[in-house]
Every structure is written in structure tokens, then in C-alpha cells.
Coordinates of C-alpha atoms in Angstrom, one line a residue:
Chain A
X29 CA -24.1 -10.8 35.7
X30 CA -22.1 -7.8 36.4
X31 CA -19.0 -7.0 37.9
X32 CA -17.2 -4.6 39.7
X33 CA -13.8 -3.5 41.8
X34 CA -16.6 -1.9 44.2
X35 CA -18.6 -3.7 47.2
X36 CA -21.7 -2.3 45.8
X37 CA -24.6 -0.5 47.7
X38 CA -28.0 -2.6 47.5
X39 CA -29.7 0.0 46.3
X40 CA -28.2 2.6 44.2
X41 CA -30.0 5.8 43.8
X42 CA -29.6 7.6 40.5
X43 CA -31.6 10.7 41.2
X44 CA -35.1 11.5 41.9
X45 CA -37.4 13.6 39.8
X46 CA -40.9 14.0 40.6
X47 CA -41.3 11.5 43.4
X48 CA -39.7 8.8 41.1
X49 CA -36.4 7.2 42.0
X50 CA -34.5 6.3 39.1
X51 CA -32.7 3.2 41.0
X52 CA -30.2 0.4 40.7
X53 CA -31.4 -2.6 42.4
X54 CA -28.4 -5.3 43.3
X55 CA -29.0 -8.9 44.6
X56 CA -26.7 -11.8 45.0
X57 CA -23.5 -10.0 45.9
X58 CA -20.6 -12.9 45.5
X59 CA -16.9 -11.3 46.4
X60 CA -14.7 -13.7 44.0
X61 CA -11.0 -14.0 43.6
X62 CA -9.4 -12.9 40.6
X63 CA -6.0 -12.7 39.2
X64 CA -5.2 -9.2 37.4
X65 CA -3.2 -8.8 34.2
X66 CA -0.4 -8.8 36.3
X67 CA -0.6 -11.7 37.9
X68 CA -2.0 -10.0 41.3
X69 CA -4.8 -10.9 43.1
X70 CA -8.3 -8.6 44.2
X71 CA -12.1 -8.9 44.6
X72 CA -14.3 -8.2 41.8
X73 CA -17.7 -8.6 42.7
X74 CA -20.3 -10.2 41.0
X75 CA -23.8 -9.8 41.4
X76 CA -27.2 -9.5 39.6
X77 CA -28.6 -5.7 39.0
X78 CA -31.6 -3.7 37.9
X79 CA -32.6 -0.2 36.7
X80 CA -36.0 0.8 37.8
X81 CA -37.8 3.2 39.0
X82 CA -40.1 3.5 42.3
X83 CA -42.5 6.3 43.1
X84 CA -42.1 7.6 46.7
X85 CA -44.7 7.9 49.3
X86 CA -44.3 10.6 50.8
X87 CA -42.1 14.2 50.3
X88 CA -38.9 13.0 51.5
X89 CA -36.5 15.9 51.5
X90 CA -33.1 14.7 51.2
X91 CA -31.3 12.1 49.0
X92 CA -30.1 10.7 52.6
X93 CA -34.0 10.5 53.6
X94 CA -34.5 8.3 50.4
X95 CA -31.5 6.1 50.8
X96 CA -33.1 5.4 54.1
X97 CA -36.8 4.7 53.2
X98 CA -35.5 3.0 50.1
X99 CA -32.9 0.5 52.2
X100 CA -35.9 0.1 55.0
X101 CA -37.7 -1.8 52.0
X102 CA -35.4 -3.3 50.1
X103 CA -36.2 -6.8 51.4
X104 CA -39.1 -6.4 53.7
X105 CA -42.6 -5.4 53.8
X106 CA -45.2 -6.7 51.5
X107 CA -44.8 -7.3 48.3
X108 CA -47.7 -5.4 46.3
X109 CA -46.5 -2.2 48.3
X110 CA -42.9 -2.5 49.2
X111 CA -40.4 -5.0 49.1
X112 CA -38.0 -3.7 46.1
X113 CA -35.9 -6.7 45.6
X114 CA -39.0 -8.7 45.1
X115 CA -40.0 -6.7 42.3
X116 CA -36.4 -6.0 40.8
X117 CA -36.3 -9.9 40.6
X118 CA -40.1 -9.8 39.2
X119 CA -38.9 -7.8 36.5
X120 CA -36.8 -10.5 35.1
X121 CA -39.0 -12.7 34.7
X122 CA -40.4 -13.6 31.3
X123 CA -43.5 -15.8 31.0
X124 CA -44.7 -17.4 28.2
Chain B
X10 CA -5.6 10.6 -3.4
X11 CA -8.0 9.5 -6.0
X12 CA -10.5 6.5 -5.7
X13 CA -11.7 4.5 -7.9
X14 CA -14.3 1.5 -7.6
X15 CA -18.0 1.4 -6.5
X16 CA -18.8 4.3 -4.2
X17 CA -22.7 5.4 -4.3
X18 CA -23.1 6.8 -1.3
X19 CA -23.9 10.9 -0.8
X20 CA -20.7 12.8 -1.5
X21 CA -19.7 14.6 1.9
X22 CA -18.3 18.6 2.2
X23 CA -20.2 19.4 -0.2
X24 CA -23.2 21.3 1.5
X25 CA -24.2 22.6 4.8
X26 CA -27.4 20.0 6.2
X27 CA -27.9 20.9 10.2
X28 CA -29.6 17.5 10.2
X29 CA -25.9 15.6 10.1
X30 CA -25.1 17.4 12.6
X31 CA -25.6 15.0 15.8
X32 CA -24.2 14.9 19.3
X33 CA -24.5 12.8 22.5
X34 CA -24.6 13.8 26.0
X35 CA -23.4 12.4 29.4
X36 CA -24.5 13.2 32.4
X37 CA -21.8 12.4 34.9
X38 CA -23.9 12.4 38.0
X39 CA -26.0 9.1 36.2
X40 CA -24.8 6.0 36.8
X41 CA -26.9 4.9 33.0
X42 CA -24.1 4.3 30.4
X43 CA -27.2 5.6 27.9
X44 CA -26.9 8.8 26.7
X45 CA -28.7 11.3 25.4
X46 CA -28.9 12.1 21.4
X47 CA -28.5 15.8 20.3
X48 CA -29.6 17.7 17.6
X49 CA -27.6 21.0 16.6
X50 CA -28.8 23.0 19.3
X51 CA -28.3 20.8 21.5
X52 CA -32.2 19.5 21.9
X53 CA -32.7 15.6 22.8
X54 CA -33.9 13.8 19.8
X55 CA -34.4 10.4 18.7
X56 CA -32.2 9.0 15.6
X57 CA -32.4 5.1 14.1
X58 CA -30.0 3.0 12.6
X59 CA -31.3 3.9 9.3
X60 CA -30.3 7.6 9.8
X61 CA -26.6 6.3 10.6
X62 CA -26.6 4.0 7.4
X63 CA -27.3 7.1 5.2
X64 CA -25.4 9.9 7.3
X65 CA -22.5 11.4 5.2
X66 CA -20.0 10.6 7.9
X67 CA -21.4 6.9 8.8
X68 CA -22.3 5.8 5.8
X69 CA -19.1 6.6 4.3
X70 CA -17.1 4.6 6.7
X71 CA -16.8 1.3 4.2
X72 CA -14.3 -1.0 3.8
X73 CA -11.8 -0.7 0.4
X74 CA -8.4 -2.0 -0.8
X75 CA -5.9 0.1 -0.5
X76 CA -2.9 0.7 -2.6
X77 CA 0.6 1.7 -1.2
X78 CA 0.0 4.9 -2.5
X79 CA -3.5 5.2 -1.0
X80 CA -5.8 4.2 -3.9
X81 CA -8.7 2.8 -2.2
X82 CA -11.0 0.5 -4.6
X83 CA -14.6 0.1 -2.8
X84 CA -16.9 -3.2 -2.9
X85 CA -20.7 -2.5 -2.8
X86 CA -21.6 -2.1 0.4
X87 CA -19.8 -1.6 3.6
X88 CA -18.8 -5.0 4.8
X89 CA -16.7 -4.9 1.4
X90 CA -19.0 -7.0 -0.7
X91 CA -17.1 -7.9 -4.3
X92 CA -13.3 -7.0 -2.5
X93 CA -10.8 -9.7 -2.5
X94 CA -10.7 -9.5 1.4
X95 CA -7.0 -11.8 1.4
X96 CA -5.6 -8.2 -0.6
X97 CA -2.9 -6.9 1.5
X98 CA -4.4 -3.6 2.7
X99 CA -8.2 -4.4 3.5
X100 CA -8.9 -0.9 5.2
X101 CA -11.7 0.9 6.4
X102 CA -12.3 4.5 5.4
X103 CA -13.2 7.1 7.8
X104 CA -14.5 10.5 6.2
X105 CA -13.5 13.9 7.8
X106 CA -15.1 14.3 11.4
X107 CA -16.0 17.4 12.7
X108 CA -16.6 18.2 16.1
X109 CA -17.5 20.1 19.1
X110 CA -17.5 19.6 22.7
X111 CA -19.0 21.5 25.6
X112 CA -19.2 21.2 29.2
X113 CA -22.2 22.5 31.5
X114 CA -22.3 21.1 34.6
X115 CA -22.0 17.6 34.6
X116 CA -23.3 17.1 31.6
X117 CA -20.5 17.2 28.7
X118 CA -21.8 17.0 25.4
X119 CA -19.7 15.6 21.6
X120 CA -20.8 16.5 18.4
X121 CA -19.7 15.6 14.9
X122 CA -20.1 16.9 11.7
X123 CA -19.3 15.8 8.1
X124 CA -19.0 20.2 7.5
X125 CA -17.1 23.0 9.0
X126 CA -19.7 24.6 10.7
X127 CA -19.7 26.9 13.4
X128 CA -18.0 25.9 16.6
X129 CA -16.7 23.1 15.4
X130 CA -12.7 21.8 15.0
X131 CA -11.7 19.1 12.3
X132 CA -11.1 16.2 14.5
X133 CA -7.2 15.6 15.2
X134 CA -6.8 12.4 13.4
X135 CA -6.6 14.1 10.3
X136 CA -3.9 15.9 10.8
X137 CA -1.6 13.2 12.0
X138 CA 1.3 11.7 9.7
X139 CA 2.2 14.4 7.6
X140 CA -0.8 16.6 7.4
X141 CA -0.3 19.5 9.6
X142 CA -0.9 21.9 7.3
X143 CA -3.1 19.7 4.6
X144 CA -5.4 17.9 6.6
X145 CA -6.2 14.7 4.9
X146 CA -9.5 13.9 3.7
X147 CA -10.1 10.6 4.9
X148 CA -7.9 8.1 8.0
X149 CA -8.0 4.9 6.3
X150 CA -7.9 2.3 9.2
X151 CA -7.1 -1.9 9.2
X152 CA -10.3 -3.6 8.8
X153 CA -8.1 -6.4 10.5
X154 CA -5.8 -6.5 13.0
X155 CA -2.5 -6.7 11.2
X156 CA -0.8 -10.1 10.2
X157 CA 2.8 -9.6 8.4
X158 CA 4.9 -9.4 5.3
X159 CA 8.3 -10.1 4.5
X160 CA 10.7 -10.6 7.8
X161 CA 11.0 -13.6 9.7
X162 CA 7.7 -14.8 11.2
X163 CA 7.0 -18.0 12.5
X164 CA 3.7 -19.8 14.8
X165 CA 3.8 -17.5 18.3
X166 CA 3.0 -20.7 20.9
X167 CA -0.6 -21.6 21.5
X168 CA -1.7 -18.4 20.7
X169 CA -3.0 -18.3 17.3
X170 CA -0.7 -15.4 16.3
X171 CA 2.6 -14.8 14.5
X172 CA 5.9 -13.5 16.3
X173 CA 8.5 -12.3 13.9
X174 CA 12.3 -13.6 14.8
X175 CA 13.9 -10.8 12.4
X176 CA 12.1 -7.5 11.5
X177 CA 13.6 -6.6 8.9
X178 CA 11.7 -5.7 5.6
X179 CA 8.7 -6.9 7.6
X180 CA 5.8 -4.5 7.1
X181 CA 2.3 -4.7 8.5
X182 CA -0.7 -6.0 6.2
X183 CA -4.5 -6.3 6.8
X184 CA -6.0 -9.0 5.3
X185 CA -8.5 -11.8 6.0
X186 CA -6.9 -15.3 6.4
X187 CA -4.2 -14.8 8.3
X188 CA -2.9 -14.5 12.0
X189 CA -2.5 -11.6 13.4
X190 CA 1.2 -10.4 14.4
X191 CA 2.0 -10.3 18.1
X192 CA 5.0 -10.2 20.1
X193 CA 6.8 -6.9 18.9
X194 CA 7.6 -4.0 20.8
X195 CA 4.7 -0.6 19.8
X196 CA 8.2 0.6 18.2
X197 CA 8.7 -2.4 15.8
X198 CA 5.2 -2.4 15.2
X199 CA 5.1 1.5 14.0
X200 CA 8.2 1.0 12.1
X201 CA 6.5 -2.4 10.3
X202 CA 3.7 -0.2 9.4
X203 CA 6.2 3.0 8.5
X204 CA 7.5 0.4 6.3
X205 CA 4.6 0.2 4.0
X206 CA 5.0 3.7 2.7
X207 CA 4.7 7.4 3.3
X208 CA 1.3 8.2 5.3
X209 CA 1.2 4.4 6.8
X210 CA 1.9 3.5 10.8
X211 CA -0.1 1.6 13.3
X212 CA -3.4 3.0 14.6
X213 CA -2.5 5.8 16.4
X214 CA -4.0 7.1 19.7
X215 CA -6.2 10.0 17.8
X216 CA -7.8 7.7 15.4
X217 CA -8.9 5.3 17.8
X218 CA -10.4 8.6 19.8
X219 CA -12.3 9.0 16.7
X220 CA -13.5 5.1 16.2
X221 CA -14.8 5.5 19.9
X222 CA -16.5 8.7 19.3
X223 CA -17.9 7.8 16.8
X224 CA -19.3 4.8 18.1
X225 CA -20.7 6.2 20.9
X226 CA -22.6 8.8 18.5
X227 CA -24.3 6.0 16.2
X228 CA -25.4 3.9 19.5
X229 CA -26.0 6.6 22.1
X230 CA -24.9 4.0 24.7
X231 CA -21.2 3.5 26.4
X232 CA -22.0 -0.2 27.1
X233 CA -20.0 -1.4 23.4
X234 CA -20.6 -5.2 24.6
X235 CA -24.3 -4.6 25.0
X236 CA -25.0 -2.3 21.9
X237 CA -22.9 -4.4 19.3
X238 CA -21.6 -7.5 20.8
X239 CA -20.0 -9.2 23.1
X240 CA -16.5 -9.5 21.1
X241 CA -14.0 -12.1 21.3
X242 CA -13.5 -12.3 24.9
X243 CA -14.6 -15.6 26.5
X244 CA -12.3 -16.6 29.2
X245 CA -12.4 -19.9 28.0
X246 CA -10.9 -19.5 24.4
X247 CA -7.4 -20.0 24.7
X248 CA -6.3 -18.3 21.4
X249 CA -6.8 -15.5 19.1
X250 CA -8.8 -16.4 15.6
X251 CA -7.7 -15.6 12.3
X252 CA -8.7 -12.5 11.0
X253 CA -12.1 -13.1 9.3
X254 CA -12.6 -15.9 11.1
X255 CA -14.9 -16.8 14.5
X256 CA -13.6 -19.1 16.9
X257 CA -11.7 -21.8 16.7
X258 CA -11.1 -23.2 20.1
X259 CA -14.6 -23.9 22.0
X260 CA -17.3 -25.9 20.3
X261 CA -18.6 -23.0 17.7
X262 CA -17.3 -22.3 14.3
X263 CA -14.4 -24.0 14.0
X264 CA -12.8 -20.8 12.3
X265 CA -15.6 -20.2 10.1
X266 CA -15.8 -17.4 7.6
X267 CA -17.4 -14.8 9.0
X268 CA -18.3 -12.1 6.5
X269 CA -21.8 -13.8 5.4
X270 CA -22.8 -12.5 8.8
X271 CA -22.2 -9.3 8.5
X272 CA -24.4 -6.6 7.5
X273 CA -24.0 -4.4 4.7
X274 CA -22.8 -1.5 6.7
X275 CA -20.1 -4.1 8.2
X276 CA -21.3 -4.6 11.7
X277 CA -22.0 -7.6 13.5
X278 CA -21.8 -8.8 17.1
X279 CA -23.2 -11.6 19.2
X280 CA -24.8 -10.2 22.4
X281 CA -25.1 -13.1 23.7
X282 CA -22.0 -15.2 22.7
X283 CA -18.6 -14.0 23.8
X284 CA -17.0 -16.4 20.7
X285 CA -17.4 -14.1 18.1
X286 CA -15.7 -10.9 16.7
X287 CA -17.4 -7.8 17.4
X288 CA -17.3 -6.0 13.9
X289 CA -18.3 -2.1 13.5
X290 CA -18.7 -0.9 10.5
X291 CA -16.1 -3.2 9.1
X292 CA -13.5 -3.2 11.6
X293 CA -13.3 -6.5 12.5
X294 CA -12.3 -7.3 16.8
X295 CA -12.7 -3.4 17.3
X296 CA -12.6 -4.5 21.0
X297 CA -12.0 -7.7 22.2
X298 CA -9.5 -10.8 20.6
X299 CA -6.5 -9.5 20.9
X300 CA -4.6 -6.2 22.8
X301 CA -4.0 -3.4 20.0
X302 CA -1.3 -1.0 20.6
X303 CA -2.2 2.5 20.6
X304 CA 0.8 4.7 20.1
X305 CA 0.4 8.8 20.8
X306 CA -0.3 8.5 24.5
X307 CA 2.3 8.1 27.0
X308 CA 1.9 8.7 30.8
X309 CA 4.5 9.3 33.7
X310 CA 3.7 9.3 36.9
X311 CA 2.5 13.2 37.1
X312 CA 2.0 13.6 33.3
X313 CA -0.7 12.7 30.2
X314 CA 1.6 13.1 26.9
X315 CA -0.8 13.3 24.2
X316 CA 0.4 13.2 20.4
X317 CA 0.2 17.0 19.3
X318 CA -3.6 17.5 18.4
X319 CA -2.5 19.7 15.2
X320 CA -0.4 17.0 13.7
X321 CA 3.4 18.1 13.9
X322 CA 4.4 15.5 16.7
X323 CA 6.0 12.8 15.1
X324 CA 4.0 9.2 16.3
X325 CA 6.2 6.6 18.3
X326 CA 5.7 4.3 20.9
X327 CA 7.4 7.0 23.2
X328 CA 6.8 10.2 22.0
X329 CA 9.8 12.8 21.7
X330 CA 10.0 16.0 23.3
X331 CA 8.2 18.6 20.8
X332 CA 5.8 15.3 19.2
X333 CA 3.6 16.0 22.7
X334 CA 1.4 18.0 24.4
X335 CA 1.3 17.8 28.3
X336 CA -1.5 17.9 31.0
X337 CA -0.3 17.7 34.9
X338 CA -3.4 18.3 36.3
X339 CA -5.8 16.0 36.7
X340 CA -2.5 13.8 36.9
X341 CA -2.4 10.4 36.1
X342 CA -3.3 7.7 37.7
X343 CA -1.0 5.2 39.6
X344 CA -0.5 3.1 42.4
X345 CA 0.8 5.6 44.6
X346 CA -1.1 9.6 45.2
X347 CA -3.8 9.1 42.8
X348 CA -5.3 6.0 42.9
X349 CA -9.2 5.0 41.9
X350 CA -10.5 1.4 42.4
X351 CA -8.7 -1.8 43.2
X352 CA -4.6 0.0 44.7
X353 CA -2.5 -3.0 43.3
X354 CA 0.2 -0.7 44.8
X355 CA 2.3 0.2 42.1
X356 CA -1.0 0.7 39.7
X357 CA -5.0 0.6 40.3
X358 CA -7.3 -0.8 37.9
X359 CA -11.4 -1.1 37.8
X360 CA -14.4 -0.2 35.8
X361 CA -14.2 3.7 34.4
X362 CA -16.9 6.0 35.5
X363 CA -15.2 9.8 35.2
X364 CA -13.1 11.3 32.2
X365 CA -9.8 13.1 32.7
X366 CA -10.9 16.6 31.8
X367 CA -7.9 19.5 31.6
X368 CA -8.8 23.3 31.6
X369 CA -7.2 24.0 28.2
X370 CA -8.8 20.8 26.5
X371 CA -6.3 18.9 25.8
X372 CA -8.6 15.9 26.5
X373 CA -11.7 16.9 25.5
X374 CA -11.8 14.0 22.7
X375 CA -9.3 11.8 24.1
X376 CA -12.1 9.5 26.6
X377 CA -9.2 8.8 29.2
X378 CA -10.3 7.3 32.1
X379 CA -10.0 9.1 35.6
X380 CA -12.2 7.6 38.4
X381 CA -12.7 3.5 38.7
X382 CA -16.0 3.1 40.5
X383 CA -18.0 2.2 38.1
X384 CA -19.2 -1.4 37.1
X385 CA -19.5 -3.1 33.9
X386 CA -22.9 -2.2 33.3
X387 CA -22.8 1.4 34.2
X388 CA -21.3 4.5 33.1
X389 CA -18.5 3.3 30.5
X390 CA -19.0 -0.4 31.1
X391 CA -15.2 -1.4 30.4
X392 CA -12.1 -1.5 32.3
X393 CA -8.9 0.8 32.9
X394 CA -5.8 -0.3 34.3
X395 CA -3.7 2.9 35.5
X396 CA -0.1 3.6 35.0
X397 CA 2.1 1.8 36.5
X398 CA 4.4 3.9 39.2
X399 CA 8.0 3.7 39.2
X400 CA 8.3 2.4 35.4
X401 CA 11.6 3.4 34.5
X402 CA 10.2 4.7 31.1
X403 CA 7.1 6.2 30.0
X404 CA 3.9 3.9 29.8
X405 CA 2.1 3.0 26.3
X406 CA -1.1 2.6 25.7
X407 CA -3.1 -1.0 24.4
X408 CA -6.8 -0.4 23.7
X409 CA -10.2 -3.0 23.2
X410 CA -9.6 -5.7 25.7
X411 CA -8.4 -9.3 25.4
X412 CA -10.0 -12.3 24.6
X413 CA -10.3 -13.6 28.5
X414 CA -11.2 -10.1 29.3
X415 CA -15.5 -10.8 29.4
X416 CA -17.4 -7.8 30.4
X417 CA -13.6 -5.7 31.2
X418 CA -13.2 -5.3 27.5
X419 CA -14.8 -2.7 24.9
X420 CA -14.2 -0.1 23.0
X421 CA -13.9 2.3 26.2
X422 CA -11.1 -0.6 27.4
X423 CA -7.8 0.9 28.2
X424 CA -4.6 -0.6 30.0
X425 CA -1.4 1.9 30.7
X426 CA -0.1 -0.3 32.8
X427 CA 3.2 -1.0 30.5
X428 CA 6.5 0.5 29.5
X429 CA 7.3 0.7 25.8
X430 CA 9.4 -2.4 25.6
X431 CA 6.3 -4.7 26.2
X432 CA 6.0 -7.0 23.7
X433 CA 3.5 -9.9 23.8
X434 CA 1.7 -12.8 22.4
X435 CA -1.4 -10.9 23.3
X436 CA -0.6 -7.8 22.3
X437 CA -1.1 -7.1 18.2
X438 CA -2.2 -3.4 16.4
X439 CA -4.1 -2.5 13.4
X440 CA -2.2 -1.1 10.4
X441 CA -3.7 2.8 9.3
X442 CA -3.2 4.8 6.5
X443 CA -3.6 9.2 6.5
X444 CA -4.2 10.7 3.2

């Protein structure tokens, strides 16, 4: 699991390069109390993450147009095509 | 200083090879904590572990025994194989490093080499403790984090450690077998170690710059837990271990021995477990265990103090006017007008992902932590806690993480968040030697 001070985005975009998104995929966001050396209290969030890439359809022109298309699919659509949290989830699965 | 004992390995300084020259590179606007290997000229390449185990700067960092006078006797392979490990001074050698650093865009790039070569700077740490104008040829550092001879020392609560009750005569050691010794202030712990001899101190704030460079040149990688191990930092041990020891608390080990794990450079981790020591290179708990002081960086609430890169600052917990060099801008961090992560008010704290950079490079080696976005698996994977505002002294530096600390701790771990009377049973330091 990883952790963080940060509420993280679901779907992180590293960059693009040659219609490929280099992306951090996040699932399972739980915002948990903690105590800090101090004593003090704050949110660290814990969730499950991973790095992939995913080709892009189309020419999308900004990072802001990616963001968008990316966060339209993150949980919907079908799952051969679209659907990125379905395969980020895939891609921890090891079968024997 | 002369040495004596097994040493095989490739005598370094010797001759100009471009191949030992290797770099890393970090691109700032990738959230990866992978970086990218670099040959001389700066080209990606690819480099395995067997390339570090025979490097003339890697290969040469091996455990020894030390003498007062800094007469280092080697076993026959890195981990320290024939040494008797319960000596007082079981130290790890590090060769001269130099290096170079460039910035282009927002990718910054480190090199090292075991030669003067173009462009390059011998690395700070060797010119620390006396040798300003002789550099030395080696920083001998603890291969444990130090235990204690001579005071008054007695069982430090449920800990695991040792506090001392009188300091005086008490010197550092660094030896298997023993607890480590907690519960001093960074100033009793330099003068414990001052104690040993000329040349001797606690690990000061340039030669864990080096350690951290240099590990992040033999695994290419900022993630320390992932690449070697996950350390001593379970949240559910309740104590330190011995030194050259694994746990002792939870279910595994019950304070076994654990050099037959390591390899014969003197690395070992668990990637999995969090019960064990992370070892690099024979520095056992590089990260993790137990807090190590760090004296040579102090910070105020608008200033870095950084011990004097060319070696005539004199190292304390608090360095004196003249032992410093200063950077105001980027200032600090704190709880107050500069602030990155979790604001606990009078500090912030989070997971690093941006280097405090200056324009006269100042802190071009020194991997201090400026922005507190990041998460523990990207960019430097391991947790800063900030100055803390309003301390009525200057703030000391503890390094590696805690053994509670889980995926917060590392070699990238820092914590500025005290003044230099802290003193606790989680705090210890590792004895070092210059000559």
C-alpha cells in the first residue's frame, strides 16, 4: 500500500510521449488518522497504485484534454477498450 | 594512514578509466522514483550489480577494524568475513568520491568518480575533521550504530538501547553485540566520538550526503525500501535490536545473528519484511531501527547552515559562526511562510518530491528536501519533517527513519524538526573516522 500527506488524484498523468500516457493509477483511497512525531494528528492516505501506460485514441492536444478523457474512463466503459481501473487492478494479478 | 590485512580489490587513483565514471539522472517533472543511469557524457546506459561489486569506488567500500589511530585491518570480503565484528571500531571504508552535478531543465544529473577528472570536485566529506588542506583518502564510517565505552551507562527503558547517567570518559564504539547508545544530546554524542581520538566524531551531515549518493548511483532508484529492504521499521516492534542482530520483539529471529545473511559486498534487506536491518554495503540500519544524529546542518527559520563544504568549519550539533555556510533562498521550511504538505502549524511534514536547490550550489550534494507532495512510492519515497518555527535555537538534523516509521523511513528520510538539546531513547548516531 502506499501512503501519502496528499488526497491523491485517481489518475495521475506523468507525461505523454507518442500517444502513450505514462500514468499512475490509484484505487481504494482510505483517509486514516495518524499521530505525527509530535504527538499531532493529520490524514495520511492510504491507497493501492499503479504505473502503466495507456495509448490514446485520438490526438488530444492538451494535458488538460487527457486528464479529461483519461478520468471519463477510469471506471466506466468496457473493459477490453476502456475502463483503466479494471486493468490497473488486472495487472496485479498473478496466476498460476 | 597505512593498512594492513586482506585487501584484493583494484587499487583506486591510480589511472584514468571513463568507464567508472557513472551518473544518475532525475527528472523532476516524473513522478517515477527510477532514474536514469549515465555514462560520462551523459548518455543513458545500463549497469548491473556486478559492475558495482567490481567498481573502484563500490567495491572498495568494505568493512575493517579500525585502530584509534586509523589502522584499518580488512576481512575478505565486504560484509567483513574473518574480522572479529565485537572489536571496538568495526567501520566501513569509503574511498575518495568524486563528483559532478549539472542542472538542465528539470532534469539534474550526479556523477561520481574514483579520479579527478574533468569537471569534477572531490566530494566534501573528505575534507571534514582536519583536512582542509589534506584531503583524506578514505571517511571511515560505523558499520554499526554506536553502543558505548567507559562513562556511566545503564538499560534505557523498554527500548533496547543504552542511556549514559555520566559522560564522562565515555567514547562511542561500533561493534556487533551491543545496544546502541541513545538518550544524549548531538553535542554529547560528537564529543563521545571526539573522545576516541583525533579525526573521530559522529557521522557528520557530509558523509551521510555521500552514503545517499552513493546509493542512489549503485541502484538508480530513490525508493531505498524497495531497492534494498524494507529496514527495521515495523510499527509493531517496540524496540531497537542489537547491533548485528534481527529482531527481537515480534515472532522472527529472536535476535539472531545476522551476518550469515549478508552478501559478500555487505548488503542485505528484506523487501518484504519490515523486521530486519537494511544493510548496505556493510552498514548495518543505514535507514530504519533507530534515529541517527546528523550534525553539520542546522536550520532557522529563514536560513540552511551547512557545515563549510571545504572543511574548515568545525562539526557540532550547532555550528559556530565561521564553521557554516548559509543559503536564504529557497528558505527553509516551517510551519509558518513556507510550508509543503501536512501545516502542523509550527512545522509541516510529508513525503519529499523537490530538492532545495541555491544559485551558488551550496546544495547541490546535500538532497535536502523542499516540496512534500510526493507519496511513498514516488519521487524520493521517504518522509521530511520541516523545521520547526519559533525554536528558540537552531534545529539539528536526525537522518534514516525509526523503527515505527514503515514506508516514512529510508535513506532519503530526514526530520529537522528539533532543537539541539533533543535527546532521546530513539535517537542514537554512528561513530566516523576522516583520515
Amino acid at each position: 500500500m502506499v501512503g501519502s500527506n496528499i488526497n491523491p488524484e485517481l489518475i495521475h498523468i506523468d507525461r505523454v510521449k507518442r500517444g502513450i500516457a505514462e500514468i499512475l493509477v490509484r484505487w481504494d483511497i482510505v483517509p486514516t488518522k495518524r499521530a505525527d512525531e509530535n504527538g499531532n494528528g493529520y490524514t495520511e492516505y492510504i491507497y493501492s497504485e499503479r504505473r502503466m501506460e495507456w495509448c490514446l485514441p485520438e490526438p488530444l492536444k492538451t494535458k488538460e484534454e487527457v486528464q479529461k478523457y483519461l478520468n471519463s474512463i477510469y471506471d466506466t466503459g468496457d473493459i477490453a477498450t476502456g475502463n483503466i481501473l479494471s486493468w490497473a487492478k488486472a495487472s496485479k494479478v498473478t496466476l498460476i | 594512514m597505512s593498512r594492513r590485512g586482506i585487501n584484493r580489490r583494484r587499487p583506486y587513483g591510480t589511472s584514468f578509466d571513463p568507464s567508472v565514471i557513472i551518473g544518475i539522472e532525475w527528472d523532476s517533472s516524473n513522478s517515477s522514483p527510477a532514474l536514469v543511469r549515465l555514462d560520462v557524457n551523459g548518455d543513458a546506459i545500463t549497469k548491473d550489480s556486478a559492475y558495482f561489486d567490481a567498481h573502484p569506488v563500490f567495491s572498495n567500500i568494505v568493512r575493517c577494524s579500525l585502530s584509534v589511530a586509523g589502522v584499518a585491518t580488512f576481512g575478505t570480503d565486504g560484509k567483513g568475513t574473518g574480522l572479529t565484528l565485537t572489536d571496538d571500531y568495526v567501520m566501513v571504508r569509503i574511498p575518495r568520491v568524486y563528483v559532478k552535478f549539472e542542472v538542465s531543465g528539470t532534469k539534474y544529473r550526479w556523477w561520481i568518480s574514483p579520479y579527478s577528472a574533468p569537471g569534477f570536485e572531490l566530494h566534501p566529506a573528505f575534507f571534514q575533521r582536519g583536512h582542509s588542506v589534506s584531503p583524506a583518502e578514505q571517511v571511515y564510517v560505523g558499520a554499526y550504530t554506536a553502543g558505548a565505552n567507559g562513562g556511566t551507562t545503564a538499560a534505557n527503558g523498554v527500548t533496547n538501547t543504552i542511556a549514559a547517567s555520566n559522560w564522562t570518559g565515555l567514547k562511542l564504539t561500533s561493534k556487533s553485540g551491543v545496544k546502541s547508545l541513545t538518550s544524549g544530546t548531538v553535542a554529547q554524542m560528537e564529543t563521545a566520538g571526539n573522545l576516541i581520538g583525533t579525526g573521530w566524531g559522529l557521522m557528520n551531515f557530509w558523509t551521510w550526503s555521500l552514503m545517499q549518493l552513493l546509493f542512489y548511483v549503485e541502484y538508480a532508484h530513490f525508493d531505498s525500501q524497495l531497492k534494498l529492504g524494507q529496514g527495521r521499521t515495523n510499527g509493531s516492534n517496540t524496540a531497537a535490536s542489537i547491533n548485528g542482530t534481527y529482531l527481537d520483539q515480534v515472532g522472527e529471529g529472536a535476535g539472531a545473528d545476522v551476518q550469515s545473511l549478508l552478501s559478500v559486498n555487505g548488503s542485505y534487506g528484506d523487501t518484504v519484511g519490515s523486521y530486519r536491518p537494511a544493510i548496505w554495503r556493510g552498514i548495518e540500519n543505514i535507514f530504519g531501527n533507530l534515529y541517527q544524529f546528523c550534525p553539520g546542518y542546522n536550520l532557522t527559520d529563514t536560513e540552511h547552515h551547512i557545515l563549510k563544504r571545504d572543511g574548515t568549519g568545525t562539526i557540532s550539533g550547532d555550528l559556530a559562526s565561521g564553521s557554516y555556510e548559509t543559503v536564504t533562498s529557497p528558505a527553509p521550511l516551517n510551519g509558518t511562510d513556507n510550508v509543503s504538505g501536512t501545516d502542523a502549524g509550527a512545522y509541516c511534514h510529508g513525503y519529499v518530491n523537490g530538492l532545495a536547490f541555491d544559485t551558488v550550489g551550496i546544495l547541490n550534494l546535500a538532497f535536502m528536501p523542499n516540496i512534500l507532495t510526493g507519496s511513498s512510492s514516488t519521487y524520493f519515497c521517504d518522509r521530511y519533517y520541516s523545521h520547526q518555527s519559533g525554536l528558540g535555537r537552531n534545529g539539528v538534523l536526525l537522518v534514516g527513519g525509526l523503527w515505527p516509521n514503515g514506508g516514512s523511513a529510508g535513506v532519503g528520510y530526514r526530520n529537522a524538526n528539533y532543537g539541539p538539546t533533543i535527546a532521546s531513547s530513539s535517537i542514537g548516531g554512528r561513530a566516523e573516522f576522516i583520515g
